[in-house]
Amino acid sequence: MEVVLAEYLGFCYGVKRAISIAKAHADGKSCTLGPIIHNPQMVERLKAEGVGVIENLSEMSEGTVIIRSHGVGPQIYSKIQAKGLKIVDATCPHVKKAQLSAKELSESGYSVIIIGEKNHPEVKSILEWAGGAATVLETEAEAENFAQCKKLGVVSQTTVAEAHFQKIVARLLSKSKDIRILRTICTATEQRQSAAMDLAAKVDVMLVVGGRNSANTTKLAKICAERCKTYHIETAAEISPEWFVQSKKVGITAGASTPDWIIREVQIKCQRM
Ligand code: SF4
């Protein structure tokens, strides 16, 4: 059976960077605030190396708090400092840019709009950097209903699709005479989605590797399932030979939070079938 990897798959730049920062602070006294990425296997591996996970700052009284790539709002930095804990900031530079753009717009008197998902931790952090006064828009209808204002500043969640961003911006152009659009999109997600789309159209079966709690992996699985038989797995151990009966070609993709070693194990297991 031929096994083909998607052109873009697995860890993005921001996740790779966050993991390597966490590893550099694996001293048994460092914890990430929330899981560093949505991949249980990677989180367990880091725990074994000496990087724990806390869900709340109340769980820590000494040591180092590692901020994950999604970032957090300014209040969290203040709370960490007030507790006398050290901070290691692994916020992805793309996310940082969105946060600081929102801050700058807000401080310059713009009504800030964030294009993205209301409940995503990254969007919540951008909102906090905008002083908590920004509006999050998810749909074109929401943009249409946005009231006229004097000065309007727009940023986006880093993982928003370009086409969606442009559609919402088009609806906002008439809402103010003074409008500033800061395109804070990162291309990693779209690259993985379009590579998965291309590959799924050329193979009999797709394996999408990554945490079941990873939104971007689940989205990849959905995209692939629209094109061919698709299985979302977390590890190679889940692979079943029955999936490939009469299949000549299998494709593999993986979310931005899936470690290379898991992708490799899946690839090797498929090649042996
Ligand atoms: S998807 Fe982009 S913005 Fe998000 S962590 Fe990865 S590189 Fe950074």
Coordinates of N, CA, C and O in Angstrom, one line a residue, residues 28-88:
G28 N 11.1 20.4 36.9 CA 10.2 19.9 38.0 C 9.5 20.9 38.8 O 8.6 20.6 39.6
K29 N 9.8 22.2 38.5 CA 9.1 23.3 39.2 C 8.4 24.2 38.2 O 7.9 25.3 38.6
S30 N 8.3 23.8 37.0 CA 7.7 24.6 36.0 C 6.4 23.9 35.5 O 6.3 22.7 35.4
C31 N 5.4 24.8 35.3 CA 4.1 24.3 34.9 C 3.5 25.2 33.8 O 3.7 26.4 33.8
T32 N 2.8 24.6 32.8 CA 2.1 25.4 31.8 C 0.7 25.7 32.4 O 0.2 24.9 33.1
L33 N 0.3 26.8 32.0 CA -1.1 27.2 32.5 C -2.1 26.7 31.4 O -2.2 27.3 30.4
G34 N -2.7 25.6 31.7 CA -3.5 24.8 30.7 C -2.5 24.0 30.0 O -1.3 24.2 30.0
P35 N -3.0 22.9 29.3 CA -2.1 22.0 28.5 C -1.4 22.8 27.4 O -2.0 23.7 26.8
I36 N -0.1 22.6 27.3 CA 0.7 23.4 26.3 C 0.1 23.3 24.9 O 0.1 24.2 24.1
I37 N -0.4 22.1 24.5 CA -1.1 21.9 23.3 C -2.2 20.9 23.5 O -2.2 20.2 24.5
H38 N -3.1 20.8 22.5 CA -4.2 19.8 22.7 C -3.7 18.5 22.1 O -4.2 18.0 21.1
N39 N -2.8 17.9 22.8 CA -2.3 16.6 22.5 C -1.9 15.9 23.7 O -0.9 16.2 24.3
P40 N -2.8 14.9 24.2 CA -2.5 14.3 25.5 C -1.2 13.5 25.6 O -0.5 13.6 26.6
Q41 N -0.7 12.9 24.4 CA 0.6 12.2 24.5 C 1.7 13.2 24.7 O 2.6 12.8 25.5
M42 N 1.7 14.3 24.1 CA 2.8 15.3 24.2 C 2.8 15.8 25.7 O 3.8 16.0 26.3
V43 N 1.6 16.1 26.2 CA 1.4 16.6 27.5 C 2.0 15.6 28.5 O 2.8 16.0 29.5
E44 N 1.7 14.3 28.3 CA 2.2 13.3 29.2 C 3.8 13.2 29.1 O 4.5 13.1 30.1
R45 N 4.3 13.3 27.9 CA 5.7 13.2 27.7 C 6.4 14.4 28.5 O 7.4 14.2 29.1
L46 N 5.9 15.6 28.3 CA 6.4 16.8 29.0 C 6.4 16.6 30.5 O 7.3 17.0 31.2
K47 N 5.3 16.0 31.0 CA 5.2 15.8 32.5 C 6.3 14.9 32.9 O 6.9 15.2 34.0
A48 N 6.5 13.9 32.2 CA 7.6 12.9 32.5 C 9.0 13.6 32.5 O 9.9 13.3 33.3
E49 N 9.1 14.6 31.7 CA 10.4 15.4 31.6 C 10.5 16.5 32.6 O 11.6 17.1 32.8
G50 N 9.4 16.8 33.3 CA 9.5 17.8 34.4 C 8.7 19.1 34.2 O 9.0 20.1 34.8
V51 N 7.8 19.0 33.2 CA 6.9 20.2 33.0 C 5.5 19.8 33.3 O 4.9 19.0 32.6
G52 N 4.9 20.3 34.4 CA 3.6 19.9 34.8 C 2.5 20.8 34.2 O 2.9 21.7 33.3
V53 N 1.3 20.6 34.5 CA 0.2 21.4 34.0 C -0.7 21.9 35.2 O -1.0 21.1 36.0
I54 N -1.0 23.2 35.2 CA -2.0 23.6 36.2 C -3.1 24.2 35.4 O -2.9 24.7 34.3
E55 N -4.3 24.2 36.0 CA -5.5 24.8 35.3 C -5.7 26.2 35.9 O -6.4 27.0 35.2
N56 N -5.3 26.4 37.1 CA -5.5 27.6 37.8 C -4.3 28.0 38.6 O -3.6 27.2 39.2
L57 N -4.1 29.3 38.7 CA -2.9 29.8 39.4 C -2.9 29.5 40.8 O -1.8 29.4 41.5
S58 N -4.1 29.2 41.4 CA -4.2 28.9 42.8 C -3.5 27.6 43.1 O -3.2 27.3 44.3
E59 N -3.2 26.8 42.1 CA -2.5 25.5 42.3 C -1.0 25.6 42.5 O -0.3 24.7 42.8
M60 N -0.5 26.8 42.3 CA 1.0 27.0 42.4 C 1.4 28.1 43.4 O 0.8 29.1 43.5
S61 N 2.4 27.8 44.2 CA 2.9 28.8 45.2 C 4.3 29.1 44.9 O 4.8 30.1 45.5
E62 N 5.0 28.3 44.1 CA 6.4 28.6 43.8 C 6.7 28.0 42.4 O 6.0 27.1 42.0
G63 N 7.8 28.5 41.8 CA 8.2 28.0 40.5 C 7.9 28.9 39.3 O 7.7 30.1 39.5
T64 N 7.8 28.3 38.2 CA 7.7 29.0 36.9 C 6.4 28.7 36.2 O 6.1 27.5 36.0
V65 N 5.7 29.7 35.7 CA 4.5 29.5 34.9 C 4.9 29.7 33.5 O 5.4 30.8 33.1
I66 N 4.6 28.7 32.7 CA 4.9 28.8 31.2 C 3.5 29.2 30.5 O 2.5 28.5 30.7
I67 N 3.6 30.3 29.8 CA 2.4 30.7 29.1 C 2.4 30.0 27.7 O 3.4 30.0 27.0
R68 N 1.3 29.4 27.4 CA 1.3 28.5 26.1 C 1.1 29.4 24.9 O 0.8 30.6 25.0
S69 N 1.2 28.8 23.7 CA 1.2 29.6 22.5 C 0.0 30.4 22.2 O 0.0 31.4 21.6
H70 N -1.2 30.0 22.7 CA -2.4 30.7 22.6 C -2.4 32.1 23.3 O -3.2 33.0 22.9
G71 N -1.5 32.2 24.3 CA -1.4 33.5 25.0 C -2.5 33.7 26.0 O -3.4 32.9 26.1
V72 N -2.3 34.7 26.9 CA -3.2 35.1 27.9 C -3.3 36.6 28.0 O -2.5 37.3 27.4
G73 N -4.3 37.0 28.7 CA -4.5 38.5 28.8 C -3.5 39.1 29.8 O -2.9 38.4 30.6
P74 N -3.4 40.4 29.9 CA -2.5 41.1 30.7 C -2.7 40.8 32.2 O -1.8 40.8 33.0
Q75 N -4.0 40.6 32.6 CA -4.3 40.4 34.0 C -3.6 39.1 34.5 O -3.2 39.1 35.7
I76 N -3.4 38.1 33.7 CA -2.8 36.9 34.1 C -1.3 37.1 34.4 O -0.8 36.6 35.4
Y77 N -0.7 37.9 33.6 CA 0.7 38.3 33.9 C 0.8 39.0 35.2 O 1.7 38.6 36.0
S78 N -0.1 39.9 35.5 CA -0.1 40.6 36.8 C -0.3 39.6 37.9 O 0.4 39.7 38.9
K79 N -1.2 38.7 37.8 CA -1.5 37.8 38.8 C -0.3 36.9 39.1 O 0.0 36.6 40.3
I80 N 0.4 36.4 38.1 CA 1.5 35.6 38.2 C 2.6 36.4 39.0 O 3.2 35.9 40.0
Q81 N 2.8 37.6 38.6 CA 3.9 38.4 39.2 C 3.5 38.7 40.7 O 4.3 38.6 41.6
A82 N 2.2 39.0 40.9 CA 1.7 39.2 42.3 C 2.0 38.0 43.2 O 2.2 38.2 44.4
K83 N 1.9 36.9 42.7 CA 2.1 35.6 43.5 C 3.6 35.3 43.7 O 4.0 34.4 44.3
G84 N 4.5 36.1 43.0 CA 5.9 35.9 43.2 C 6.4 34.8 42.3 O 7.5 34.2 42.6
L85 N 5.6 34.4 41.3 CA 6.1 33.3 40.4 C 6.8 33.8 39.2 O 6.6 35.0 38.9
K86 N 7.7 33.0 38.7 CA 8.4 33.4 37.5 C 7.5 33.2 36.2 O 6.7 32.3 36.2
I87 N 7.8 34.0 35.2 CA 7.0 33.8 34.0 C 7.9 33.5 32.8 O 9.0 34.1 32.6
V88 N 7.5 32.4 32.1 CA 8.2 32.1 30.8 C 7.1 32.2 29.7 O 6.1 31.5 29.8

